[in-house]
Amino acid sequence: MSDDGTGLGIQRGVGSHFSGWVNAALDWVFPPRCVGCDTVDTIWCDRCQAQLDAEPISTRTRRLPPLNALAATATHGGILQHSIHALKYADARALAVPLGDRLAVSYRLLGWTLDMIIPVPLHTTRLRERGYNQSQLIGERMAQSLSLPCFPSALTRVRSTASQVGLSRSERQQNLQDAFHADPRLISGQRILLIDDVQTTGATLQEAAHALFNVGAVAVYALTVTAARL
């Protein structure tokens, strides 16, 4: 007997409803909690969003060769730390909007004039594990706010590196050596703004900048949401 697809459609419909019931039951037994303050029934509450909006933005810059300048909107802590953690590890992708807007405000305050935004990439292994690159989400929102082009594909992470946690500056630099590849067709002659969520020692941004300069970038600046120190 031939199958006209009706039975398959019914099975899919039942499966979809069952999945919805399971998710609803799980939310009832284990309701989501705000990553910022533990409020029940939301992963990020309005009160935490208001605190995030109220956080002052630093305009301090520093030199970290080969970068022309490096800046972060604030030190890593408090509500900003919670928001980045939620974006990276709790699938709170909506937080890329306020964080990207924060970077756009910072860029205007700094007075930089650059040609394109490039988010620091994840290696394909890490990207598959997480499902998205949080820095790309932030960078794309920032680019939209500033009407600047964003080219995530201009820089790729070609080598999977060990975790940077607990490593010294020299160990981080060695760990990241030759980790990035830049596309000269997009980079040559351009002034680049590198975007990332957090900077610790800045070694990742330095190595990414080396890859960009090696294919003809004119200037490379870097901006992150937070930094271990300003």
mmCIF file of C-alpha atoms in Angstrom:
data_model
loop_
_atom_site.group_PDB
_atom_site.id
_atom_site.type_symbol
_atom_site.label_atom_id
_atom_site.label_comp_id
_atom_site.label_asym_id
_atom_site.label_seq_id
_atom_site.Cartn_x
_atom_site.Cartn_y
_atom_site.Cartn_z
ATOM 1 C CA MET A 1 0.000 0.000 0.000
ATOM 2 C CA SER A 2 1.348 3.400 -0.941
ATOM 3 C CA ASP A 3 1.783 6.106 1.731
ATOM 4 C CA ASP A 4 0.287 9.482 0.730
ATOM 5 C CA GLY A 5 2.145 11.230 3.564
ATOM 6 C CA THR A 6 -0.948 11.707 5.753
ATOM 7 C CA GLY A 7 0.207 9.206 8.355
ATOM 8 C CA LEU A 8 3.664 10.769 8.476
ATOM 9 C CA GLY A 9 2.116 14.209 8.940
ATOM 10 C CA ILE A 10 -0.025 12.954 11.819
ATOM 11 C CA GLN A 11 3.032 11.380 13.450
ATOM 12 C CA ARG A 12 4.958 14.640 13.146
ATOM 13 C CA GLY A 13 2.045 16.582 14.571
ATOM 14 C CA VAL A 14 1.753 14.257 17.538
ATOM 15 C CA GLY A 15 5.519 14.387 18.062
ATOM 16 C CA SER A 16 5.507 18.179 17.983
ATOM 17 C CA HIS A 17 2.687 18.383 20.526
ATOM 18 C CA PHE A 18 4.405 15.825 22.752
ATOM 19 C CA SER A 19 7.660 17.796 22.636
ATOM 20 C CA GLY A 20 5.761 20.941 23.591
ATOM 21 C CA TRP A 21 4.149 19.159 26.541
ATOM 22 C CA VAL A 22 7.531 17.874 27.720
ATOM 23 C CA ASN A 23 9.093 21.323 27.532
ATOM 24 C CA ALA A 24 6.161 22.880 29.380
ATOM 25 C CA ALA A 25 6.405 20.216 32.093
ATOM 26 C CA LEU A 26 10.143 20.786 32.474
ATOM 27 C CA ASP A 27 9.617 24.564 32.738
ATOM 28 C CA TRP A 28 7.022 23.944 35.454
ATOM 29 C CA VAL A 29 9.270 21.582 37.432
ATOM 30 C CA PHE A 30 12.526 23.425 36.688
ATOM 31 C CA PRO A 31 11.533 27.016 35.780
ATOM 32 C CA PRO A 32 14.225 29.175 34.162
ATOM 33 C CA ARG A 33 15.998 31.625 36.452
ATOM 34 C CA CYS A 34 17.580 34.944 35.640
ATOM 35 C CA VAL A 35 21.333 34.528 35.337
ATOM 36 C CA GLY A 36 21.811 37.974 36.841
ATOM 37 C CA CYS A 37 19.660 37.806 39.989
ATOM 38 C CA ASP A 38 18.010 34.352 40.108
ATOM 39 C CA THR A 39 14.499 35.687 39.460
ATOM 40 C CA VAL A 40 12.208 32.828 38.411
ATOM 41 C CA ASP A 41 10.606 32.431 34.966
ATOM 42 C CA THR A 42 13.104 34.372 32.860
ATOM 43 C CA ILE A 43 16.724 33.917 31.864
ATOM 44 C CA TRP A 44 17.321 37.710 31.962
ATOM 45 C CA CYS A 45 14.937 40.019 33.826
ATOM 46 C CA ASP A 46 13.975 43.659 33.265
ATOM 47 C CA ARG A 47 15.703 44.752 36.455
ATOM 48 C CA CYS A 48 19.038 43.281 35.338
ATOM 49 C CA GLN A 49 18.561 44.862 31.923
ATOM 50 C CA ALA A 50 18.032 48.263 33.584
ATOM 51 C CA GLN A 51 21.252 47.779 35.581
ATOM 52 C CA LEU A 52 23.091 46.864 32.402
ATOM 53 C CA ASP A 53 21.815 49.985 30.643
ATOM 54 C CA ALA A 54 22.963 52.126 33.592
ATOM 55 C CA GLU A 55 26.561 50.866 33.603
ATOM 56 C CA PRO A 56 28.972 53.726 32.692
ATOM 57 C CA ILE A 57 31.139 53.310 29.585
ATOM 58 C CA SER A 58 34.887 53.841 29.818
ATOM 59 C CA THR A 59 36.764 55.801 27.148
ATOM 60 C CA ARG A 60 40.215 54.733 28.334
ATOM 61 C CA THR A 61 42.496 53.232 25.672
ATOM 62 C CA ARG A 62 45.883 51.550 25.788
ATOM 63 C CA ARG A 63 48.528 50.351 23.372
ATOM 64 C CA LEU A 64 49.173 46.657 22.983
ATOM 65 C CA PRO A 65 51.348 46.049 19.915
ATOM 66 C CA PRO A 66 50.672 45.311 17.153
ATOM 67 C CA LEU A 67 47.228 46.815 17.903
ATOM 68 C CA ASN A 68 46.957 50.539 17.239
ATOM 69 C CA ALA A 69 44.680 50.882 20.268
ATOM 70 C CA LEU A 70 42.740 48.652 22.639
ATOM 71 C CA ALA A 71 39.678 49.533 24.714
ATOM 72 C CA ALA A 72 36.902 47.940 26.761
ATOM 73 C CA THR A 73 33.655 49.455 27.941
ATOM 74 C CA ALA A 74 34.238 48.407 31.590
ATOM 75 C CA THR A 75 36.107 46.019 33.853
ATOM 76 C CA HIS A 76 34.875 42.435 33.999
ATOM 77 C CA GLY A 77 32.504 42.127 36.925
ATOM 78 C CA GLY A 78 29.002 42.692 38.230
ATOM 79 C CA ILE A 79 26.086 42.839 35.851
ATOM 80 C CA LEU A 80 28.305 42.906 32.754
ATOM 81 C CA GLN A 81 30.013 39.693 33.767
ATOM 82 C CA HIS A 82 26.628 38.070 34.383
ATOM 83 C CA SER A 83 25.305 39.210 30.998
ATOM 84 C CA ILE A 84 28.329 37.885 29.102
ATOM 85 C CA HIS A 85 28.135 34.594 30.977
ATOM 86 C CA ALA A 86 24.435 34.293 30.098
ATOM 87 C CA LEU A 87 25.127 35.020 26.439
ATOM 88 C CA LYS A 88 27.958 32.501 26.208
ATOM 89 C CA TYR A 89 26.770 29.650 28.373
ATOM 90 C CA ALA A 90 23.000 29.999 28.923
ATOM 91 C CA ASP A 91 21.967 30.505 25.275
ATOM 92 C CA ALA A 92 20.687 34.014 26.102
ATOM 93 C CA ARG A 93 21.386 35.235 22.572
ATOM 94 C CA ALA A 94 19.060 38.213 22.963
ATOM 95 C CA LEU A 95 21.739 39.784 25.166
ATOM 96 C CA ALA A 96 23.830 40.360 22.052
ATOM 97 C CA VAL A 97 21.519 43.318 21.321
ATOM 98 C CA PRO A 98 22.220 45.458 24.427
ATOM 99 C CA LEU A 99 25.882 44.409 24.474
ATOM 100 C CA GLY A 100 26.290 45.241 20.773
ATOM 101 C CA ASP A 101 24.557 48.583 21.301
ATOM 102 C CA ARG A 102 26.911 49.260 24.217
ATOM 103 C CA LEU A 103 29.912 48.704 21.934
ATOM 104 C CA ALA A 104 28.391 51.041 19.345
ATOM 105 C CA VAL A 105 28.091 53.809 21.949
ATOM 106 C CA SER A 106 31.675 53.146 23.059
ATOM 107 C CA TYR A 107 32.944 53.364 19.473
ATOM 108 C CA ARG A 108 31.302 56.763 19.015
ATOM 109 C CA LEU A 109 32.714 58.026 22.317
ATOM 110 C CA LEU A 110 36.216 56.881 21.363
ATOM 111 C CA GLY A 111 36.019 58.807 18.085
ATOM 112 C CA TRP A 112 37.556 56.044 16.003
ATOM 113 C CA THR A 113 36.959 55.946 12.236
ATOM 114 C CA LEU A 114 37.430 52.464 10.809
ATOM 115 C CA ASP A 115 36.325 50.594 7.711
ATOM 116 C CA MET A 116 34.910 47.313 8.993
ATOM 117 C CA ILE A 117 34.147 45.193 12.022
ATOM 118 C CA ILE A 118 35.554 41.688 12.425
ATOM 119 C CA PRO A 119 34.517 39.545 15.403
ATOM 120 C CA VAL A 120 37.133 37.247 16.900
ATOM 121 C CA PRO A 121 36.196 33.796 15.545
ATOM 122 C CA LEU A 122 35.730 30.493 17.325
ATOM 123 C CA HIS A 123 37.309 27.326 16.027
ATOM 124 C CA THR A 124 34.793 25.126 14.219
ATOM 125 C CA THR A 125 34.929 22.563 17.040
ATOM 126 C CA ARG A 126 33.939 25.122 19.674
ATOM 127 C CA LEU A 127 31.380 26.644 17.322
ATOM 128 C CA ARG A 128 29.656 23.275 16.903
ATOM 129 C CA GLU A 129 29.613 22.768 20.672
ATOM 130 C CA ARG A 130 28.095 26.172 21.438
ATOM 131 C CA GLY A 131 25.997 26.564 18.302
ATOM 132 C CA TYR A 132 26.946 30.214 17.767
ATOM 133 C CA ASN A 133 29.796 32.678 18.197
ATOM 134 C CA GLN A 134 28.793 35.210 20.856
ATOM 135 C CA SER A 135 31.336 37.741 19.559
ATOM 136 C CA GLN A 136 29.852 37.507 16.079
ATOM 137 C CA LEU A 137 26.356 38.165 17.445
ATOM 138 C CA ILE A 138 27.618 41.213 19.343
ATOM 139 C CA GLY A 139 29.639 42.451 16.379
ATOM 140 C CA GLU A 140 26.754 42.110 13.935
ATOM 141 C CA ARG A 141 24.473 44.100 16.233
ATOM 142 C CA MET A 142 27.147 46.773 16.641
ATOM 143 C CA ALA A 143 27.658 46.936 12.878
ATOM 144 C CA GLN A 144 23.925 47.351 12.376
ATOM 145 C CA SER A 145 23.827 50.222 14.886
ATOM 146 C CA LEU A 146 26.771 51.992 13.246
ATOM 147 C CA SER A 147 25.973 51.140 9.605
ATOM 148 C CA LEU A 148 29.423 49.593 9.261
ATOM 149 C CA PRO A 149 30.137 46.376 7.363
ATOM 150 C CA CYS A 150 30.800 43.269 9.462
ATOM 151 C CA PHE A 151 32.830 40.424 7.926
ATOM 152 C CA PRO A 152 32.948 37.366 10.202
ATOM 153 C CA SER A 153 34.437 35.307 7.366
ATOM 154 C CA ALA A 154 37.442 37.637 6.968
ATOM 155 C CA LEU A 155 39.193 35.995 9.917
ATOM 156 C CA THR A 156 39.106 32.294 10.735
ATOM 157 C CA ARG A 157 40.480 30.265 13.601
ATOM 158 C CA VAL A 158 42.406 27.506 11.889
ATOM 159 C CA ARG A 159 43.860 25.819 14.960
ATOM 160 C CA SER A 160 41.969 24.604 17.985
ATOM 161 C CA THR A 161 43.714 25.903 21.105
ATOM 162 C CA ALA A 162 43.693 24.749 24.700
ATOM 163 C CA SER A 163 41.785 26.779 27.256
ATOM 164 C CA GLN A 164 43.517 30.041 28.141
ATOM 165 C CA VAL A 165 42.326 29.910 31.750
ATOM 166 C CA GLY A 166 45.238 29.874 34.191
ATOM 167 C CA LEU A 167 47.918 30.542 31.555
ATOM 168 C CA SER A 168 50.475 33.334 31.825
ATOM 169 C CA ARG A 169 50.790 35.978 29.098
ATOM 170 C CA SER A 170 53.699 34.177 27.423
ATOM 171 C CA GLU A 171 51.882 30.831 27.655
ATOM 172 C CA ARG A 172 48.756 32.384 26.117
ATOM 173 C CA GLN A 173 50.769 33.837 23.236
ATOM 174 C CA GLN A 174 52.459 30.502 22.589
ATOM 175 C CA ASN A 175 49.106 28.713 22.788
ATOM 176 C CA LEU A 176 47.633 31.062 20.156
ATOM 177 C CA GLN A 177 50.568 31.159 17.756
ATOM 178 C CA ASP A 178 49.391 30.767 14.135
ATOM 179 C CA ALA A 179 45.827 30.161 15.340
ATOM 180 C CA PHE A 180 44.253 32.657 12.904
ATOM 181 C CA HIS A 181 44.077 33.085 9.143
ATOM 182 C CA ALA A 182 42.938 36.300 7.458
ATOM 183 C CA ASP A 183 41.520 36.750 3.955
ATOM 184 C CA PRO A 184 43.665 39.290 2.047
ATOM 185 C CA ARG A 185 40.859 39.956 -0.444
ATOM 186 C CA LEU A 186 38.812 41.521 2.340
ATOM 187 C CA ILE A 187 41.581 42.845 4.582
ATOM 188 C CA SER A 188 44.238 44.442 2.386
ATOM 189 C CA GLY A 189 44.235 48.248 2.678
ATOM 190 C CA GLN A 190 41.513 48.284 5.351
ATOM 191 C CA ARG A 191 41.294 49.766 8.850
ATOM 192 C CA ILE A 192 39.922 47.013 11.048
ATOM 193 C CA LEU A 193 37.990 46.958 14.312
ATOM 194 C CA LEU A 194 38.320 43.640 16.129
ATOM 195 C CA ILE A 195 35.423 42.800 18.464
ATOM 196 C CA ASP A 196 35.364 40.315 21.323
ATOM 197 C CA ASP A 197 33.376 39.835 24.509
ATOM 198 C CA VAL A 198 36.179 39.771 27.092
ATOM 199 C CA GLN A 199 39.891 40.568 27.139
ATOM 200 C CA THR A 200 42.136 39.079 29.806
ATOM 201 C CA THR A 201 45.753 39.641 28.783
ATOM 202 C CA GLY A 202 44.862 40.663 25.223
ATOM 203 C CA ALA A 203 46.897 37.817 23.730
ATOM 204 C CA THR A 204 44.016 36.607 21.535
ATOM 205 C CA LEU A 205 43.505 40.089 20.094
ATOM 206 C CA GLN A 206 47.239 40.487 19.516
ATOM 207 C CA GLU A 207 47.507 37.222 17.597
ATOM 208 C CA ALA A 208 44.420 38.069 15.540
ATOM 209 C CA ALA A 209 45.929 41.491 14.758
ATOM 210 C CA HIS A 210 49.169 39.844 13.583
ATOM 211 C CA ALA A 211 47.173 37.733 11.121
ATOM 212 C CA LEU A 212 45.379 40.841 9.812
ATOM 213 C CA PHE A 213 48.554 42.892 9.403
ATOM 214 C CA ASN A 214 50.245 39.970 7.646
ATOM 215 C CA VAL A 215 47.734 40.248 4.780
ATOM 216 C CA GLY A 216 47.867 44.021 4.407
ATOM 217 C CA ALA A 217 45.630 45.653 7.037
ATOM 218 C CA VAL A 218 46.469 49.356 7.402
ATOM 219 C CA ALA A 219 45.382 49.596 11.040
ATOM 220 C CA VAL A 220 43.861 47.266 13.627
ATOM 221 C CA TYR A 221 41.978 48.470 16.688
ATOM 222 C CA ALA A 222 40.233 46.268 19.250
ATOM 223 C CA LEU A 223 37.168 46.816 21.423
ATOM 224 C CA THR A 224 35.619 44.430 23.942
ATOM 225 C CA VAL A 225 32.673 44.577 26.287
ATOM 226 C CA THR A 226 34.808 43.982 29.363
ATOM 227 C CA ALA A 227 38.450 43.599 30.349
ATOM 228 C CA ALA A 228 40.295 42.186 33.326
ATOM 229 C CA ARG A 229 41.795 45.651 33.693
ATOM 230 C CA LEU A 230 41.373 48.980 31.914
#
